[in-house]
PDB file of C-alpha atoms in Angstrom:
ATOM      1  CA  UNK W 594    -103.619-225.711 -33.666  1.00 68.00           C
ATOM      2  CA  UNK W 595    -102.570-225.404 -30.125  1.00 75.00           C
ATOM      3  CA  UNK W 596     -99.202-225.925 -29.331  1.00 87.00           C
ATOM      4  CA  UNK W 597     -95.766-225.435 -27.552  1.00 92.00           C
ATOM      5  CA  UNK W 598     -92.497-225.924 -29.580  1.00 94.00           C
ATOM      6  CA  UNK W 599     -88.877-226.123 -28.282  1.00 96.00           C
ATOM      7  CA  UNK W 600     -87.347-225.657 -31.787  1.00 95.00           C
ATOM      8  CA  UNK W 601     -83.636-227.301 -30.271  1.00 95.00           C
ATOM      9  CA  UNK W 602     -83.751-230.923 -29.379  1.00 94.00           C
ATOM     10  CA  UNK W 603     -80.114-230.662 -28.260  1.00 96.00           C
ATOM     11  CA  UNK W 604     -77.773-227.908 -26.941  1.00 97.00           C
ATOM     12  CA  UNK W 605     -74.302-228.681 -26.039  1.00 97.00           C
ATOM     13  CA  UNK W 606     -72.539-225.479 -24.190  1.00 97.00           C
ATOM     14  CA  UNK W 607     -69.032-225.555 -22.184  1.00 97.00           C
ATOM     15  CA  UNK W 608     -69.548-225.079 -18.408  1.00 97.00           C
ATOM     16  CA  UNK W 609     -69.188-221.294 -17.413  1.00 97.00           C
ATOM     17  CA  UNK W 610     -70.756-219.874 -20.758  1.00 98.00           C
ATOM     18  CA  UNK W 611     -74.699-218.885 -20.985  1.00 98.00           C
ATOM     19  CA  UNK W 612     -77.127-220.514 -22.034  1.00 97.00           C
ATOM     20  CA  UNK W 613     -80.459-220.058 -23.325  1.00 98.00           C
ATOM     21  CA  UNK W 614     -83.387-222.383 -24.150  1.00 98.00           C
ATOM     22  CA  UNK W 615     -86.125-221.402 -26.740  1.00 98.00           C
ATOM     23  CA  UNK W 616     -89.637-222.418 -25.908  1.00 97.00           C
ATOM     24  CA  UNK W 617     -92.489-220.472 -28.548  1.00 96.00           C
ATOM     25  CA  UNK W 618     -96.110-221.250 -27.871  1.00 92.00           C
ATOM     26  CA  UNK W 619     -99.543-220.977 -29.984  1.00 89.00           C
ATOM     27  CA  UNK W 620    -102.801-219.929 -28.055  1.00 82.00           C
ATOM     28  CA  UNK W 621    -105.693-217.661 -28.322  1.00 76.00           C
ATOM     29  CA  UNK W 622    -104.147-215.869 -25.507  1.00 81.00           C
ATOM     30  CA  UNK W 623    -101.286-216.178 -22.871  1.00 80.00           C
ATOM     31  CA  UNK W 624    -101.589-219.521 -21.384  1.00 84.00           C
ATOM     32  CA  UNK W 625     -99.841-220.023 -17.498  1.00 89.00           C
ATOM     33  CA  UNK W 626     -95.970-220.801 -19.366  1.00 92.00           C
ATOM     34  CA  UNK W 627     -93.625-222.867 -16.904  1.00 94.00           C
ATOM     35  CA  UNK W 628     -90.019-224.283 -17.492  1.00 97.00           C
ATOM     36  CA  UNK W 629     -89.376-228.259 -15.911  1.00 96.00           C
ATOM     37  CA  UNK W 630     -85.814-229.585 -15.353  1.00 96.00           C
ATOM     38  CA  UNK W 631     -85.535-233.513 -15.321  1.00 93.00           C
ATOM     39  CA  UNK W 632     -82.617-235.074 -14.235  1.00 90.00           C
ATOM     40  CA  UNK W 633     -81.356-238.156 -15.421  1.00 83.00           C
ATOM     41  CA  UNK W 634     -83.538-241.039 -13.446  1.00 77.00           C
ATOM     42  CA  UNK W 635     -85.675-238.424 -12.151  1.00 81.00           C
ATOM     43  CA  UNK W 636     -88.870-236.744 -12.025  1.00 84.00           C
ATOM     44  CA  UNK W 637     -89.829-233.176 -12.734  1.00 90.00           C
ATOM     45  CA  UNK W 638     -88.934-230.211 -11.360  1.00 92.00           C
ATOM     46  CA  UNK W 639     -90.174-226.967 -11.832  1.00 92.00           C
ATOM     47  CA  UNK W 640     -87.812-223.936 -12.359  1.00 95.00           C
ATOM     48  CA  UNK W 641     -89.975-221.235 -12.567  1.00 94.00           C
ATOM     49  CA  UNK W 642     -93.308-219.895 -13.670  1.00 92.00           C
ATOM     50  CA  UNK W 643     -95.287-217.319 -15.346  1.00 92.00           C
ATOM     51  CA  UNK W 644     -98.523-216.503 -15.621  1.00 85.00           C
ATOM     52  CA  UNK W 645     -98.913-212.651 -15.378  1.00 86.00           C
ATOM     53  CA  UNK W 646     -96.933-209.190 -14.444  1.00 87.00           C
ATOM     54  CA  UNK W 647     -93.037-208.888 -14.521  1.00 89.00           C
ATOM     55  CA  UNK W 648     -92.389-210.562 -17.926  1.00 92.00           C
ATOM     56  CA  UNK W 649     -88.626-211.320 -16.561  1.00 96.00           C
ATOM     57  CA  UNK W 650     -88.959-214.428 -14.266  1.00 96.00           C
ATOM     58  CA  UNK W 651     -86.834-215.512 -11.772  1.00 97.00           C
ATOM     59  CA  UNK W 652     -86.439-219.301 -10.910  1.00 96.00           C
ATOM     60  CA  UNK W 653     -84.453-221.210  -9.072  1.00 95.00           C
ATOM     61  CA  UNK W 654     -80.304-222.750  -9.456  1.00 95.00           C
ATOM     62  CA  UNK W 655     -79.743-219.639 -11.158  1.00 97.00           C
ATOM     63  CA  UNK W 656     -82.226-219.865 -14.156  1.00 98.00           C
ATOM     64  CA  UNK W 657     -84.464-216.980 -15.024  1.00 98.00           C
ATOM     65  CA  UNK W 658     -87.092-216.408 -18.365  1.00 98.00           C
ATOM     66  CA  UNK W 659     -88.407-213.858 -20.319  1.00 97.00           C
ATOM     67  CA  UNK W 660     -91.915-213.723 -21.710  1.00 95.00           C
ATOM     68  CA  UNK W 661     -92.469-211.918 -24.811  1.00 95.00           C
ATOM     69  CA  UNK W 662     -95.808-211.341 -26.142  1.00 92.00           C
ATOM     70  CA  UNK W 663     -95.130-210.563 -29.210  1.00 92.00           C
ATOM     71  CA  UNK W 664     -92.881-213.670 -30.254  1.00 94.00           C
ATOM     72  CA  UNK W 665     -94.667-216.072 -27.996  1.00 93.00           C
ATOM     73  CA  UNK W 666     -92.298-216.671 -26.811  1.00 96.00           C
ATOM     74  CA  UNK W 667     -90.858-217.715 -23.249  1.00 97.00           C
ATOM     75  CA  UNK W 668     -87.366-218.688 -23.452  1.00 98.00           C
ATOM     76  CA  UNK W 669     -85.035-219.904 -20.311  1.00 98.00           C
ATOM     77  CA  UNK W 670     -81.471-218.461 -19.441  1.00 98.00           C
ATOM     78  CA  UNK W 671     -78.473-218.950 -17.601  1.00 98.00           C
ATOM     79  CA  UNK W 672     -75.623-216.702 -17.252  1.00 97.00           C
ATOM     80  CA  UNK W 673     -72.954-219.089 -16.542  1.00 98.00           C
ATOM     81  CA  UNK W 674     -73.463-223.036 -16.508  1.00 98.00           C
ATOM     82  CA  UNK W 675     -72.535-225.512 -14.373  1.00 97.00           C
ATOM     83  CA  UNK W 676     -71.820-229.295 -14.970  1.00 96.00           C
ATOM     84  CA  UNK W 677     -74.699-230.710 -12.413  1.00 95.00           C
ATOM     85  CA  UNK W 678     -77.169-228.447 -15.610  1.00 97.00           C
ATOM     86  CA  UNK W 679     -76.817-231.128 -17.837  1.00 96.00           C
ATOM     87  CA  UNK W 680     -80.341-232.462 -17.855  1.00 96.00           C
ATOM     88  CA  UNK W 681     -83.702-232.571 -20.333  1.00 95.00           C
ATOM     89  CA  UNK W 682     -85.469-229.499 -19.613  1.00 97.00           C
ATOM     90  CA  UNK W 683     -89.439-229.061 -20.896  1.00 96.00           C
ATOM     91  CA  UNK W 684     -90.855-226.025 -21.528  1.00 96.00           C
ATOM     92  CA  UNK W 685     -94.971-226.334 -20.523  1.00 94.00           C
ATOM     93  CA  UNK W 686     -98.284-224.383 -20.625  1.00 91.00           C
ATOM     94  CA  UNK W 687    -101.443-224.584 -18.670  1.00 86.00           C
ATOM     95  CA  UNK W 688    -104.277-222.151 -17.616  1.00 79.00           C
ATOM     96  CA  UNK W 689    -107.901-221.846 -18.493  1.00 74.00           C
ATOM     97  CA  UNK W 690    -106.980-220.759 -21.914  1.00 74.00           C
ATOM     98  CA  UNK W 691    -106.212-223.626 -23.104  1.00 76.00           C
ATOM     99  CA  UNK W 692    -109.416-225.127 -22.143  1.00 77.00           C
ATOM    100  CA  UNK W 693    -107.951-228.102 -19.590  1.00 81.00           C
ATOM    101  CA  UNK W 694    -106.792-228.543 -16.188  1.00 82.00           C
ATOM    102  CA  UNK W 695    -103.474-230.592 -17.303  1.00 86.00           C
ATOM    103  CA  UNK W 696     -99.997-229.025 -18.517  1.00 89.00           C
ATOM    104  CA  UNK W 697     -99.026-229.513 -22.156  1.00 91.00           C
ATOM    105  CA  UNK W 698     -95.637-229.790 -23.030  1.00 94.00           C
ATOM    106  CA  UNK W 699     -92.807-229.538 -25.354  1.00 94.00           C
ATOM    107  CA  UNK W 700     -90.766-231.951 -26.980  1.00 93.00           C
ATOM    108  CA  UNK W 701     -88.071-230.960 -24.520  1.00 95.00           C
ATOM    109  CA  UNK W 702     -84.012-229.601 -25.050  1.00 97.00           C
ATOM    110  CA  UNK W 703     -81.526-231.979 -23.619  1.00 96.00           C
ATOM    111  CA  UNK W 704     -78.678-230.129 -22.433  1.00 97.00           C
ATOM    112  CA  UNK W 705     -74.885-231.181 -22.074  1.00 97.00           C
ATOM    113  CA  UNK W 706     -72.064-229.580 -20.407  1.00 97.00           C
ATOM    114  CA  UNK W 707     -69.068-229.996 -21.380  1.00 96.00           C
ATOM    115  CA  UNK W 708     -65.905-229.315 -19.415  1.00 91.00           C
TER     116      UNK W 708
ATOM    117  CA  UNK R  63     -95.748-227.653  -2.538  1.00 73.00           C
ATOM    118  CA  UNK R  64     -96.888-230.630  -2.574  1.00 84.00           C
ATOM    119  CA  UNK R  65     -94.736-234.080  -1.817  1.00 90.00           C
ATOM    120  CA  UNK R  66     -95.356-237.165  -4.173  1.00 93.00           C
ATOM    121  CA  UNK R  67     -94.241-240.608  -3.178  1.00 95.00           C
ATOM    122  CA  UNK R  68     -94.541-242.538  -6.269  1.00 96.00           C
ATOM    123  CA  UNK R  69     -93.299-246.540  -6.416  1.00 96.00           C
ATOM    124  CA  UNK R  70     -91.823-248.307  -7.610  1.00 97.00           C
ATOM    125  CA  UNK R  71     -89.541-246.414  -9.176  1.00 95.00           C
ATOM    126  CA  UNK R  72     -88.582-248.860 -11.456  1.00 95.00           C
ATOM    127  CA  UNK R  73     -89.602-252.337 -12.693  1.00 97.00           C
ATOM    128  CA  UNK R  74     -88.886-255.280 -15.354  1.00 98.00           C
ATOM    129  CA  UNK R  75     -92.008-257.163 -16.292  1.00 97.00           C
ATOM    130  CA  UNK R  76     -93.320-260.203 -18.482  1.00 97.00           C
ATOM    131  CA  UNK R  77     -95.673-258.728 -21.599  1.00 97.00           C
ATOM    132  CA  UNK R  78     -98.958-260.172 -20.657  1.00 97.00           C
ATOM    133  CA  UNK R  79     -98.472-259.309 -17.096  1.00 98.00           C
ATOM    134  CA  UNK R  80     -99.689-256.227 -15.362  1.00 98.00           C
ATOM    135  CA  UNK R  81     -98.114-253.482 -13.432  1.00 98.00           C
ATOM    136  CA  UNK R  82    -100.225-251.024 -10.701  1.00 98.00           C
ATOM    137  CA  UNK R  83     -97.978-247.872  -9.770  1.00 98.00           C
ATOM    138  CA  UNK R  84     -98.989-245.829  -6.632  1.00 98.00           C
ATOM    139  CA  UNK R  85     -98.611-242.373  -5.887  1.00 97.00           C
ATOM    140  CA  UNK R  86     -99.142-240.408  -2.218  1.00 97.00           C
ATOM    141  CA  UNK R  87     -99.230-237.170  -1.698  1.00 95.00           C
ATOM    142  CA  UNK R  88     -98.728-235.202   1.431  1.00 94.00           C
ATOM    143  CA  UNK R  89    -101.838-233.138   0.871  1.00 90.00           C
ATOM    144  CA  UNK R  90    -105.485-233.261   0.161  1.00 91.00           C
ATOM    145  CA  UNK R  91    -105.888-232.520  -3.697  1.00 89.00           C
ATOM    146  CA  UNK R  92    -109.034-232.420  -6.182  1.00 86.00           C
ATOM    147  CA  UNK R  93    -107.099-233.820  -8.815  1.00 87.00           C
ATOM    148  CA  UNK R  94    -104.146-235.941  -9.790  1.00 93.00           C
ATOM    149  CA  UNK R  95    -102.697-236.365 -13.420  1.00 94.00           C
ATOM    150  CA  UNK R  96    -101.247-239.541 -15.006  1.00 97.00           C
ATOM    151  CA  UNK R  97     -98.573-238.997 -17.845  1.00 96.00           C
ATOM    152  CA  UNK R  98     -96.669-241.137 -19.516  1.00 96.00           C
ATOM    153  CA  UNK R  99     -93.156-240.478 -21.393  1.00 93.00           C
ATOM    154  CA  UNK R 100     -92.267-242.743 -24.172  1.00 93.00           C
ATOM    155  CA  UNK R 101     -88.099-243.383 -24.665  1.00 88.00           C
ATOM    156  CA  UNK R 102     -86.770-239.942 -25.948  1.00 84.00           C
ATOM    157  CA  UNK R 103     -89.931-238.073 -25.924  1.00 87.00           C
ATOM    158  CA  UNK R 104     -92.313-235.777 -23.793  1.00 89.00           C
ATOM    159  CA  UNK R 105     -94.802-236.308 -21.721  1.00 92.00           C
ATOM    160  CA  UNK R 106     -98.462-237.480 -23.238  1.00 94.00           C
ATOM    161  CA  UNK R 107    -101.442-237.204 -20.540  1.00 95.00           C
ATOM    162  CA  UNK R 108    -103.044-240.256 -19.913  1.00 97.00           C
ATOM    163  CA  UNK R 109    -105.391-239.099 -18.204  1.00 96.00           C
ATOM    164  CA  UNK R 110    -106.902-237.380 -15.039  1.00 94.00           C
ATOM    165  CA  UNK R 111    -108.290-239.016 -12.045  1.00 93.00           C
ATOM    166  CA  UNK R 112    -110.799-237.089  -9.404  1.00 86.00           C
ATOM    167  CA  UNK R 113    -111.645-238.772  -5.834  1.00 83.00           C
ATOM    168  CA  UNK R 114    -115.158-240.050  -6.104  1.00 81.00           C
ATOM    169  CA  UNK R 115    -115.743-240.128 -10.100  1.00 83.00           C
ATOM    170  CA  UNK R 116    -113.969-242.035 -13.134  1.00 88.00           C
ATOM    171  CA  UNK R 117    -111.199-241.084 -14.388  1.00 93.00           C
ATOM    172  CA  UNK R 118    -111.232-238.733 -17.544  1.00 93.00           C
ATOM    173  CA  UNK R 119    -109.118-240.381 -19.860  1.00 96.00           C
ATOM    174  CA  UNK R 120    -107.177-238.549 -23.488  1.00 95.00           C
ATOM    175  CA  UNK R 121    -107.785-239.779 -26.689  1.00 94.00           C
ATOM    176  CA  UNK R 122    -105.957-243.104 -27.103  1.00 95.00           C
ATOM    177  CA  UNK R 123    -105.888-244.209 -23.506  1.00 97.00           C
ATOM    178  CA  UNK R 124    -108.771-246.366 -22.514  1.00 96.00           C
ATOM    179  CA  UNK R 125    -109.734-247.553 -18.955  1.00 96.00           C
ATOM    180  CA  UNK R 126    -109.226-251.135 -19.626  1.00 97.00           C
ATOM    181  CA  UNK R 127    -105.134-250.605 -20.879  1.00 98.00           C
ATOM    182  CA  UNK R 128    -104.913-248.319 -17.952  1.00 98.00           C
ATOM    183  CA  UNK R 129    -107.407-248.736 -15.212  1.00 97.00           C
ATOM    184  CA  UNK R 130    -106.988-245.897 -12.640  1.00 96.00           C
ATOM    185  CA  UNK R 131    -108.466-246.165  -9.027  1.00 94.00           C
ATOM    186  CA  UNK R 132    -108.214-242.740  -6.730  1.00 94.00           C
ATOM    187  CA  UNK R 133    -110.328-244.102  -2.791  1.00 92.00           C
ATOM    188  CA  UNK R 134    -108.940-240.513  -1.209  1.00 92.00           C
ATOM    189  CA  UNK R 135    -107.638-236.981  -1.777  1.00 92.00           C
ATOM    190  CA  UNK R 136    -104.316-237.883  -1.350  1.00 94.00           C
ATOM    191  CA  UNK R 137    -103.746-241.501  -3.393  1.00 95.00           C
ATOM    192  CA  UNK R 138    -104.209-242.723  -6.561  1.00 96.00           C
ATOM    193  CA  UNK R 139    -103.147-245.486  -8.489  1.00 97.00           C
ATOM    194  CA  UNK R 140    -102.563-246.207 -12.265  1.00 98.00           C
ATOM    195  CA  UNK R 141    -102.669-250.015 -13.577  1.00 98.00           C
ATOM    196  CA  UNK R 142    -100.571-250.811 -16.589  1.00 98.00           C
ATOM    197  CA  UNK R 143    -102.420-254.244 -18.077  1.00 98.00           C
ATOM    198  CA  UNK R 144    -101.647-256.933 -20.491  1.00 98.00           C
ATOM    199  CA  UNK R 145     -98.191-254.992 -20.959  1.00 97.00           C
ATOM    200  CA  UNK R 146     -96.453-255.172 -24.368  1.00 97.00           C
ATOM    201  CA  UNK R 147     -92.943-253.533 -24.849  1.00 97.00           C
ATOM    202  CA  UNK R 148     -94.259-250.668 -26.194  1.00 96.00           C
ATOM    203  CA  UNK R 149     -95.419-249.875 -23.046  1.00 97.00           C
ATOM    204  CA  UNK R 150     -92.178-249.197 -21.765  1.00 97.00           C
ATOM    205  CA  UNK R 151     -92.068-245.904 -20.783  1.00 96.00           C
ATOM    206  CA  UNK R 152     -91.355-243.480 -17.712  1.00 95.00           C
ATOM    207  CA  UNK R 153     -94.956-243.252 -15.805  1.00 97.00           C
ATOM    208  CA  UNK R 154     -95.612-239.778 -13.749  1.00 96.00           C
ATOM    209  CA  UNK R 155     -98.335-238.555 -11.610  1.00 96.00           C
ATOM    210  CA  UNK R 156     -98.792-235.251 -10.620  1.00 94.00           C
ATOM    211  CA  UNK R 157    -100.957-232.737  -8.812  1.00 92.00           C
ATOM    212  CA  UNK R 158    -101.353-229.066  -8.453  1.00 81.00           C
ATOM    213  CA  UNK R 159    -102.326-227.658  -4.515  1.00 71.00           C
ATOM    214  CA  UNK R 160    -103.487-224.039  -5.263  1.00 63.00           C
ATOM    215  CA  UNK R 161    -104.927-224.571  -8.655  1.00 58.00           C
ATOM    216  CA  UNK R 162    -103.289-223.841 -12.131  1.00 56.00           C
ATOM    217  CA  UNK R 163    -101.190-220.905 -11.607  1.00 58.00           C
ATOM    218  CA  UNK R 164     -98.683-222.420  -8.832  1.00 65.00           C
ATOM    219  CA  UNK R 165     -97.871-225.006 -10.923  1.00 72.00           C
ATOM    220  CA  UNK R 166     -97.642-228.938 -10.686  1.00 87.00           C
ATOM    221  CA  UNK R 167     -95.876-231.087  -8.431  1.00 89.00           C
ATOM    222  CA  UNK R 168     -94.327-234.539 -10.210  1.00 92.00           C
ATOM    223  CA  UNK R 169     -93.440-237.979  -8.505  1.00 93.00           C
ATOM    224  CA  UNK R 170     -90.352-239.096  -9.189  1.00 92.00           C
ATOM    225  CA  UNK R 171     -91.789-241.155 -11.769  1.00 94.00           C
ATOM    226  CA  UNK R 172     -91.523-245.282 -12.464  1.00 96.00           C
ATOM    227  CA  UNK R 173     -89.297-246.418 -15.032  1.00 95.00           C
ATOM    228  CA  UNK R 174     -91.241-249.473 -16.654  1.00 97.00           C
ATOM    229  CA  UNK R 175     -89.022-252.192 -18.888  1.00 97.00           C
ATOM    230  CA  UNK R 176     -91.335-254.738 -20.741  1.00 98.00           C
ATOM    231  CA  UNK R 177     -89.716-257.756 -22.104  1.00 97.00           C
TER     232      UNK R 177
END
């Protein structure tokens, strides 16, 4: 079956070390990958995108993924966190490959930071 | 991008009652998505609404529960009827300017309490 899978439900990391975020997905064939952050109270934001060439993606607050074809894989990183991190982040797939016009997401990571 | 005004952005209401949440967007868009995120979980299309047809709605969602009306390119609105507490959840709406590959623009969302 279809699907996208964030294996860690929670991460806790101290603020200043890295971080990375594990998001594996199961098409036919590469599917557009993106990474949301959702603050507290909030709505979505998206961090960055993917859909084809440079496999190392740069996004914004310092956040950059890695697409790897042959772990389906598109996990996020961060070199050094920061408090105002902390957030649920969702790791989502579109494109015509997956035969709709909506995203599809993961389960989500939440993320703390602690001091 | 795109910018989605969504309201309210929170509400209490009576179970029996009914709820209609509006989002505006600054720009003229084929499509707009309604999701919905249960307590502690993702986000679950309900369903997709184009300007000038009826909505297209996912398996489990049914135009009475969640009628949908969308007069223009830029506005839509999503009716939550005969509300239960188990249909307290986070409501989002979202669009997508340049197609798939840019990826989607979320309103800040409405944070729905049924008691």
């Amino acid at each position: 079956a279809q699907s996208v899978t964030q294996p860690d439900i929670h991460i806790t990391v101290s603020e200043g070390a890295s971080l990375e975020l594990r998001c594996n997905y199961s098409y036919g064939a590469t599917p557009y990958l993106f990474w949301y952050v959702q603050s507290p109270g909030q709505g979505l934001q998206l961090l960055l995108k993917y859909f084809s060439g440079d496999t190392l993606v740069q996004g914004i607050k310092g956040f950059e993924a890695e697409f790897k074809r042959s772990q389906s894989s598109f996990n996020l990183r961060k070199p050094s966190v920061h408090w105002s991190d902390a957030a649920e982040y969702f790791c989502a797939v579109g494109g015509p490959f997956t035969g709709a016009n909506n995203l599809f997401f993961g389960t989500g990571t939440r993320l703390t930071v602690i001091p | 991008s795109a910018v989605i005004s969504q309201k309210p952005s929170r509400d209490i209401c009576q179970r029996g009652t009914s709820l209609t949440i509006q989002c505006q967007v600054d720009s003229q868009v084929t499509m707009m998505f309604w999701y919905r995120q249960q307590p502690g979980q993702s986000l679950t299309l309900i369903a997709t609404a184009n300007q000038g047809s009826e909505a297209t709605y996912e398996s489990g969602f049914v135009i009475d529960k969640f009628p949908i009306s969308r007069p223009n390119l830029t506005f839509s609105t999503l009716t939550v009827s005969n509300m239960s507490p188990e249909d307290s959840s986070i409501y989002l709406c979202s669009v997508s300017i340049s197609g798939q590959g840019d990826g989607y623009t979320f309103g800040s969302g409405t944070r729905l309490t049924v008691v």
